[in-house]
Each structure stands twice: as C-alpha cells, then as structure tokens.
PDB file of C-alpha atoms in Angstrom:
ATOM      1  CA  ALA O  26      12.934  77.792 -20.980  1.00 79.00           C
ATOM      2  CA  ILE O  27       9.369  77.440 -18.434  1.00 87.00           C
ATOM      3  CA  LEU O  28       7.259  78.432 -21.017  1.00 91.00           C
ATOM      4  CA  SER O  29       8.807  75.872 -23.859  1.00 87.00           C
ATOM      5  CA  VAL O  30       7.991  73.120 -21.585  1.00 88.00           C
ATOM      6  CA  ALA O  31       4.707  74.200 -20.061  1.00 94.00           C
ATOM      7  CA  LEU O  32       3.691  74.626 -24.740  1.00 93.00           C
ATOM      8  CA  GLU O  33       5.469  70.983 -24.541  1.00 91.00           C
ATOM      9  CA  THR O  34       3.555  69.426 -21.904  1.00 93.00           C
ATOM     10  CA  LEU O  35       0.159  70.925 -22.583  1.00 95.00           C
ATOM     11  CA  GLY O  36       0.227  69.887 -26.192  1.00 92.00           C
ATOM     12  CA  LYS O  37       0.558  66.674 -24.296  1.00 92.00           C
ATOM     13  CA  VAL O  38      -2.184  66.803 -22.142  1.00 94.00           C
ATOM     14  CA  ILE O  39      -4.727  67.924 -24.800  1.00 95.00           C
ATOM     15  CA  TYR O  40      -3.377  65.311 -27.371  1.00 92.00           C
ATOM     16  CA  GLU O  41      -3.570  62.633 -25.621  1.00 91.00           C
ATOM     17  CA  GLU O  42      -7.481  63.637 -24.428  1.00 93.00           C
ATOM     18  CA  ASN O  43      -8.104  63.935 -28.117  1.00 92.00           C
ATOM     19  CA  LYS O  44      -5.725  61.140 -30.113  1.00 85.00           C
ATOM     20  CA  GLU O  45      -8.391  59.616 -31.291  1.00 83.00           C
ATOM     21  CA  THR O  46      -9.412  62.267 -33.289  1.00 86.00           C
ATOM     22  CA  LEU O  47      -6.445  63.260 -34.300  1.00 87.00           C
ATOM     23  CA  ALA O  48      -5.252  60.227 -36.223  1.00 86.00           C
ATOM     24  CA  PRO O  49      -5.281  60.521 -39.682  1.00 88.00           C
ATOM     25  CA  ILE O  50      -6.511  56.841 -40.023  1.00 91.00           C
ATOM     26  CA  LYS O  51      -9.928  57.210 -37.450  1.00 87.00           C
ATOM     27  CA  ASP O  52     -10.544  53.217 -37.747  1.00 89.00           C
ATOM     28  CA  LYS O  53      -8.252  51.372 -36.266  1.00 87.00           C
ATOM     29  CA  GLN O  54      -8.843  48.002 -38.160  1.00 93.00           C
ATOM     30  CA  ILE O  55      -7.390  49.826 -40.715  1.00 95.00           C
ATOM     31  CA  ALA O  56      -4.987  51.277 -39.670  1.00 92.00           C
ATOM     32  CA  LYS O  57      -3.671  47.914 -37.991  1.00 94.00           C
ATOM     33  CA  LYS O  58      -4.422  46.677 -41.512  1.00 96.00           C
ATOM     34  CA  LEU O  59      -2.502  48.832 -43.331  1.00 95.00           C
ATOM     35  CA  ARG O  60       0.670  48.645 -40.862  1.00 95.00           C
ATOM     36  CA  LYS O  61       0.168  44.602 -41.412  1.00 96.00           C
ATOM     37  CA  SER O  62       0.243  45.040 -44.900  1.00 96.00           C
ATOM     38  CA  LEU O  63       3.428  47.645 -45.037  1.00 96.00           C
ATOM     39  CA  LEU O  64       5.231  45.514 -42.644  1.00 96.00           C
ATOM     40  CA  GLY O  65       5.264  42.426 -45.275  1.00 96.00           C
ATOM     41  CA  GLU O  66       6.143  44.420 -47.557  1.00 96.00           C
ATOM     42  CA  VAL O  67       9.155  45.396 -45.980  1.00 96.00           C
ATOM     43  CA  ARG O  68      10.228  41.284 -45.416  1.00 95.00           C
ATOM     44  CA  LYS O  69       9.736  40.838 -48.500  1.00 96.00           C
ATOM     45  CA  VAL O  70      12.882  43.782 -49.009  1.00 95.00           C
ATOM     46  CA  LYS O  71      14.344  42.708 -46.148  1.00 93.00           C
ATOM     47  CA  ASP O  72      17.689  41.262 -47.929  1.00 94.00           C
ATOM     48  CA  GLU O  73      18.394  44.520 -50.164  1.00 94.00           C
ATOM     49  CA  ILE O  74      17.271  47.270 -47.378  1.00 92.00           C
ATOM     50  CA  GLY O  75      19.236  45.532 -44.338  1.00 93.00           C
ATOM     51  CA  GLU O  76      18.989  45.019 -40.659  1.00 93.00           C
ATOM     52  CA  GLU O  77      18.928  48.805 -39.694  1.00 94.00           C
ATOM     53  CA  GLY O  78      17.200  50.139 -42.631  1.00 94.00           C
ATOM     54  CA  VAL O  79      14.336  47.325 -41.988  1.00 94.00           C
ATOM     55  CA  LYS O  80      14.630  48.408 -37.708  1.00 95.00           C
ATOM     56  CA  ILE O  81      14.019  51.798 -39.198  1.00 95.00           C
ATOM     57  CA  ILE O  82      11.529  51.371 -41.624  1.00 96.00           C
ATOM     58  CA  ASN O  83       9.451  48.775 -38.553  1.00 95.00           C
ATOM     59  CA  SER O  84       9.689  51.682 -36.444  1.00 94.00           C
ATOM     60  CA  ARG O  85       8.607  54.634 -38.445  1.00 93.00           C
ATOM     61  CA  ILE O  86       5.551  52.094 -39.947  1.00 95.00           C
ATOM     62  CA  ASN O  87       4.395  50.782 -36.537  1.00 94.00           C
ATOM     63  CA  GLN O  88       3.679  55.111 -35.299  1.00 91.00           C
ATOM     64  CA  ILE O  89       2.030  55.507 -39.162  1.00 91.00           C
ATOM     65  CA  ASN O  90      -1.250  56.673 -37.376  1.00 89.00           C
ATOM     66  CA  GLN O  91       0.363  59.117 -34.945  1.00 86.00           C
ATOM     67  CA  ILE O  92       0.905  62.352 -35.501  1.00 86.00           C
ATOM     68  CA  THR O  93       4.364  64.567 -35.395  1.00 84.00           C
ATOM     69  CA  ASN O  94       5.499  66.582 -33.036  1.00 83.00           C
ATOM     70  CA  ARG O  95       4.999  69.589 -34.297  1.00 86.00           C
ATOM     71  CA  GLU O  96       1.282  68.705 -35.213  1.00 88.00           C
ATOM     72  CA  LYS O  97       0.629  67.623 -31.281  1.00 88.00           C
ATOM     73  CA  LEU O  98       2.176  71.066 -30.594  1.00 90.00           C
ATOM     74  CA  LEU O  99      -0.353  73.199 -32.658  1.00 94.00           C
ATOM     75  CA  SER O 100      -3.396  70.831 -31.993  1.00 94.00           C
ATOM     76  CA  PRO O 101      -4.431  72.327 -28.696  1.00 96.00           C
ATOM     77  CA  PHE O 102      -4.941  75.733 -30.734  1.00 97.00           C
ATOM     78  CA  SER O 103      -6.852  74.020 -33.230  1.00 94.00           C
ATOM     79  CA  ILE O 104      -8.843  71.369 -30.512  1.00 96.00           C
ATOM     80  CA  LEU O 105      -9.790  74.722 -28.467  1.00 97.00           C
ATOM     81  CA  ASP O 106     -10.078  76.787 -31.871  1.00 96.00           C
ATOM     82  CA  ILE O 107      -7.724  79.797 -30.311  1.00 98.00           C
ATOM     83  CA  PRO O 108      -6.798  81.640 -33.720  1.00 97.00           C
ATOM     84  CA  ILE O 109      -2.863  81.535 -34.818  1.00 97.00           C
ATOM     85  CA  ASN O 110      -1.291  83.685 -36.906  1.00 96.00           C
ATOM     86  CA  SER O 111       2.275  82.420 -38.949  1.00 94.00           C
ATOM     87  CA  LYS O 112       4.659  84.329 -35.977  1.00 94.00           C
ATOM     88  CA  ASP O 113       3.075  82.706 -33.270  1.00 95.00           C
ATOM     89  CA  ILE O 114       3.943  79.626 -34.853  1.00 94.00           C
ATOM     90  CA  GLU O 115       7.750  80.911 -35.623  1.00 90.00           C
ATOM     91  CA  ALA O 116       7.663  80.893 -31.905  1.00 91.00           C
ATOM     92  CA  ILE O 117       5.963  77.731 -31.766  1.00 91.00           C
ATOM     93  CA  GLU O 118       8.642  76.263 -33.270  1.00 87.00           C
ATOM     94  CA  GLN O 119      11.122  77.954 -31.517  1.00 86.00           C
ATOM     95  CA  ARG O 120      10.737  75.634 -28.519  1.00 78.00           C
ATOM     96  CA  ASN O 121      13.115  73.118 -29.187  1.00 74.00           C
ATOM     97  CA  ALA O 122      16.456  75.586 -29.387  1.00 75.00           C
ATOM     98  CA  PHE O 123      15.024  76.623 -25.674  1.00 72.00           C
ATOM     99  CA  LEU O 124      14.562  72.716 -24.502  1.00 71.00           C
ATOM    100  CA  HIS O 125      18.213  71.602 -25.747  1.00 71.00           C
ATOM    101  CA  GLY O 126      19.398  74.344 -24.035  1.00 70.00           C
ATOM    102  CA  ARG O 127      20.116  76.510 -27.587  1.00 72.00           C
ATOM    103  CA  THR O 128      19.553  80.213 -27.476  1.00 65.00           C
ATOM    104  CA  PRO O 129      16.847  80.721 -30.454  1.00 62.00           C
ATOM    105  CA  MET O 130      18.018  82.019 -34.294  1.00 54.00           C
ATOM    106  CA  VAL O 131      17.475  85.645 -34.511  1.00 51.00           C
ATOM    107  CA  LYS O 132      17.456  85.321 -37.830  1.00 50.00           C
ATOM    108  CA  ASP O 133      14.877  82.621 -38.057  1.00 52.00           C
ATOM    109  CA  ILE O 134      12.511  85.608 -36.412  1.00 53.00           C
ATOM    110  CA  ASP O 135      12.887  88.405 -37.694  1.00 53.00           C
ATOM    111  CA  GLU O 136      16.177  89.289 -39.791  1.00 55.00           C
ATOM    112  CA  SER O 137      15.921  92.770 -38.748  1.00 55.00           C
ATOM    113  CA  LEU O 138      16.897  91.700 -35.314  1.00 52.00           C
ATOM    114  CA  SER O 139      20.684  91.293 -34.054  1.00 58.00           C
ATOM    115  CA  ASP O 140      19.713  92.168 -30.461  1.00 75.00           C
ATOM    116  CA  GLU O 141      19.901  88.301 -28.805  1.00 76.00           C
ATOM    117  CA  ASP O 142      18.247  89.959 -25.091  1.00 79.00           C
ATOM    118  CA  LYS O 143      15.447  91.634 -27.053  1.00 86.00           C
ATOM    119  CA  THR O 144      14.831  88.275 -29.405  1.00 83.00           C
ATOM    120  CA  LEU O 145      14.376  86.483 -26.266  1.00 86.00           C
ATOM    121  CA  PHE O 146      12.006  88.875 -24.299  1.00 90.00           C
ATOM    122  CA  TYR O 147       9.510  88.944 -28.171  1.00 92.00           C
ATOM    123  CA  LEU O 148       9.950  85.015 -27.702  1.00 91.00           C
ATOM    124  CA  TYR O 149       8.848  84.668 -24.062  1.00 93.00           C
ATOM    125  CA  LEU O 150       6.007  87.625 -24.676  1.00 96.00           C
ATOM    126  CA  LYS O 151       4.797  85.137 -27.463  1.00 96.00           C
ATOM    127  CA  LEU O 152       5.209  81.940 -25.979  1.00 95.00           C
ATOM    128  CA  TYR O 153       3.396  83.727 -22.517  1.00 97.00           C
ATOM    129  CA  VAL O 154       0.247  84.738 -24.155  1.00 98.00           C
ATOM    130  CA  LEU O 155       0.166  81.325 -26.300  1.00 97.00           C
ATOM    131  CA  VAL O 156       0.135  79.128 -23.419  1.00 97.00           C
ATOM    132  CA  SER O 157      -2.019  81.372 -21.540  1.00 98.00           C
ATOM    133  CA  SER O 158      -4.169  81.344 -24.100  1.00 98.00           C
ATOM    134  CA  ILE O 159      -4.695  77.357 -23.675  1.00 98.00           C
ATOM    135  CA  ILE O 160      -4.621  77.474 -20.246  1.00 97.00           C
ATOM    136  CA  LEU O 161      -7.555  79.694 -20.258  1.00 98.00           C
ATOM    137  CA  LYS O 162      -9.052  78.782 -23.206  1.00 97.00           C
ATOM    138  CA  TYR O 163      -8.424  75.304 -21.608  1.00 97.00           C
ATOM    139  CA  ILE O 164     -10.614  76.069 -18.443  1.00 96.00           C
ATOM    140  CA  GLY O 165     -13.583  77.392 -20.313  1.00 96.00           C
ATOM    141  CA  PHE O 166     -12.461  81.340 -21.013  1.00 97.00           C
ATOM    142  CA  ASN O 167     -13.750  82.720 -24.112  1.00 96.00           C
ATOM    143  CA  ASN O 168     -12.829  86.694 -24.440  1.00 97.00           C
ATOM    144  CA  LEU O 169     -10.122  88.959 -25.137  1.00 97.00           C
ATOM    145  CA  ILE O 170      -6.152  88.701 -23.549  1.00 98.00           C
ATOM    146  CA  VAL O 171      -3.641  91.131 -23.854  1.00 98.00           C
ATOM    147  CA  ASN O 172      -1.014  90.700 -26.949  1.00 98.00           C
ATOM    148  CA  TYR O 173       1.790  91.361 -25.174  1.00 98.00           C
ATOM    149  CA  PRO O 174       3.880  91.216 -27.831  1.00 97.00           C
ATOM    150  CA  LYS O 175       2.339  93.701 -30.006  1.00 97.00           C
ATOM    151  CA  ILE O 176       1.976  96.335 -27.141  1.00 97.00           C
ATOM    152  CA  ASN O 177       5.939  95.633 -26.561  1.00 97.00           C
ATOM    153  CA  GLU O 178       7.430  96.198 -30.164  1.00 95.00           C
ATOM    154  CA  ASP O 179       9.279  99.298 -29.586  1.00 93.00           C
ATOM    155  CA  GLU O 180      10.904  97.229 -26.406  1.00 92.00           C
ATOM    156  CA  THR O 181      11.561  94.093 -28.463  1.00 91.00           C
ATOM    157  CA  GLY O 182      12.289  95.500 -31.813  1.00 89.00           C
ATOM    158  CA  VAL O 183       9.173  93.294 -33.959  1.00 91.00           C
ATOM    159  CA  ILE O 184       6.588  95.485 -35.464  1.00 93.00           C
ATOM    160  CA  LEU O 185       3.804  93.233 -35.645  1.00 94.00           C
ATOM    161  CA  ASN O 186       0.508  93.255 -37.377  1.00 95.00           C
ATOM    162  CA  GLU O 187      -1.767  92.508 -35.196  1.00 96.00           C
ATOM    163  CA  GLU O 188      -4.054  93.986 -32.751  1.00 97.00           C
ATOM    164  CA  TYR O 189      -3.139  94.689 -28.923  1.00 98.00           C
ATOM    165  CA  TYR O 190      -5.574  92.300 -27.869  1.00 98.00           C
ATOM    166  CA  ARG O 191      -6.406  89.034 -29.025  1.00 97.00           C
ATOM    167  CA  GLN O 192      -9.917  86.990 -28.768  1.00 96.00           C
ATOM    168  CA  ILE O 193      -9.639  83.393 -27.715  1.00 94.00           C
TER     169      ILE O 193
END
C-alpha cells in the first residue's frame, strides 16, 4: 500500500511540474473560451437536465482541460522517458485496491494465479521497480536497474516476457 501512495504522490509532483505541457488544450485562452461556450450551452437546456445534472455537467466542463487520474499516474513515465509495458500498467491500475484497503484482484493480474500472497508479492515487486525508476530517473540516473519481478518469477508464479534488467 505504501508503494501505491508513493506512486500517487510522485505522479502528482511530476504532473504539477509539467501540467502546462500535459493539458489537452495548450492555450489557456482557448480553453477558457471553450469552457465558457460549453457552460452557455448547458444553461440553454438546464430545465431539461435538472439542477443536479447541471451541477455534474458544469463540474466536468470546468475540468475540461485536466488529464484523468490514470493519465496523471502514467505521466511520470512519459515525461521522464521511462519505458513501461502492459504488465506495468496493470500493476499501476491495481494501486486503487491498495489505497482503498482492498486486496487487488488476482484475476486482473494473471488468471493462473490463485495464491493471494504470491500476487501481493508480485505487485509489490512491480510497484517497487516502477517507483524506484521514477525516483532514480527524476534525480538524473540513466542506466540499468534490476527487474525484480523477472528475477522472482518462480516465487510469484507470474512468468514475464521481460529482461532481468530494465533501462531507465
């Protein structure tokens, strides 16, 4: 769970430092103009939508130039040019289970797994490598790191098509 919090925190820090370049609409004036126009359209149909619907839609419109939470979590990897694969993304997406006090879904990781402890160990190793990659790359490290999930395939039961070392 701590690594999930670390991943979330690092994502927020790096996002805040780069949010201007990550916004879908780069020009703030255009974003403001679009937001104003969309809010005007909602006002035109507010009676048909209802008060609660208007609140929800207005809230979403006001956040139109923000990236999603998932994109924030993945942004450090693209910003720092750290390669990630689909298994990495699956592990990152499991962080919500940890953050909300639930056990990650074993079937979401690998259908052949049945042992919860092995799954948690695998997720720990994945998140450890990912969080370490962000920290190391952020401070200027540019070399190989140990890919612990690959080294521990026998213990976790998750066979990975990855190298024993990862370039970051």
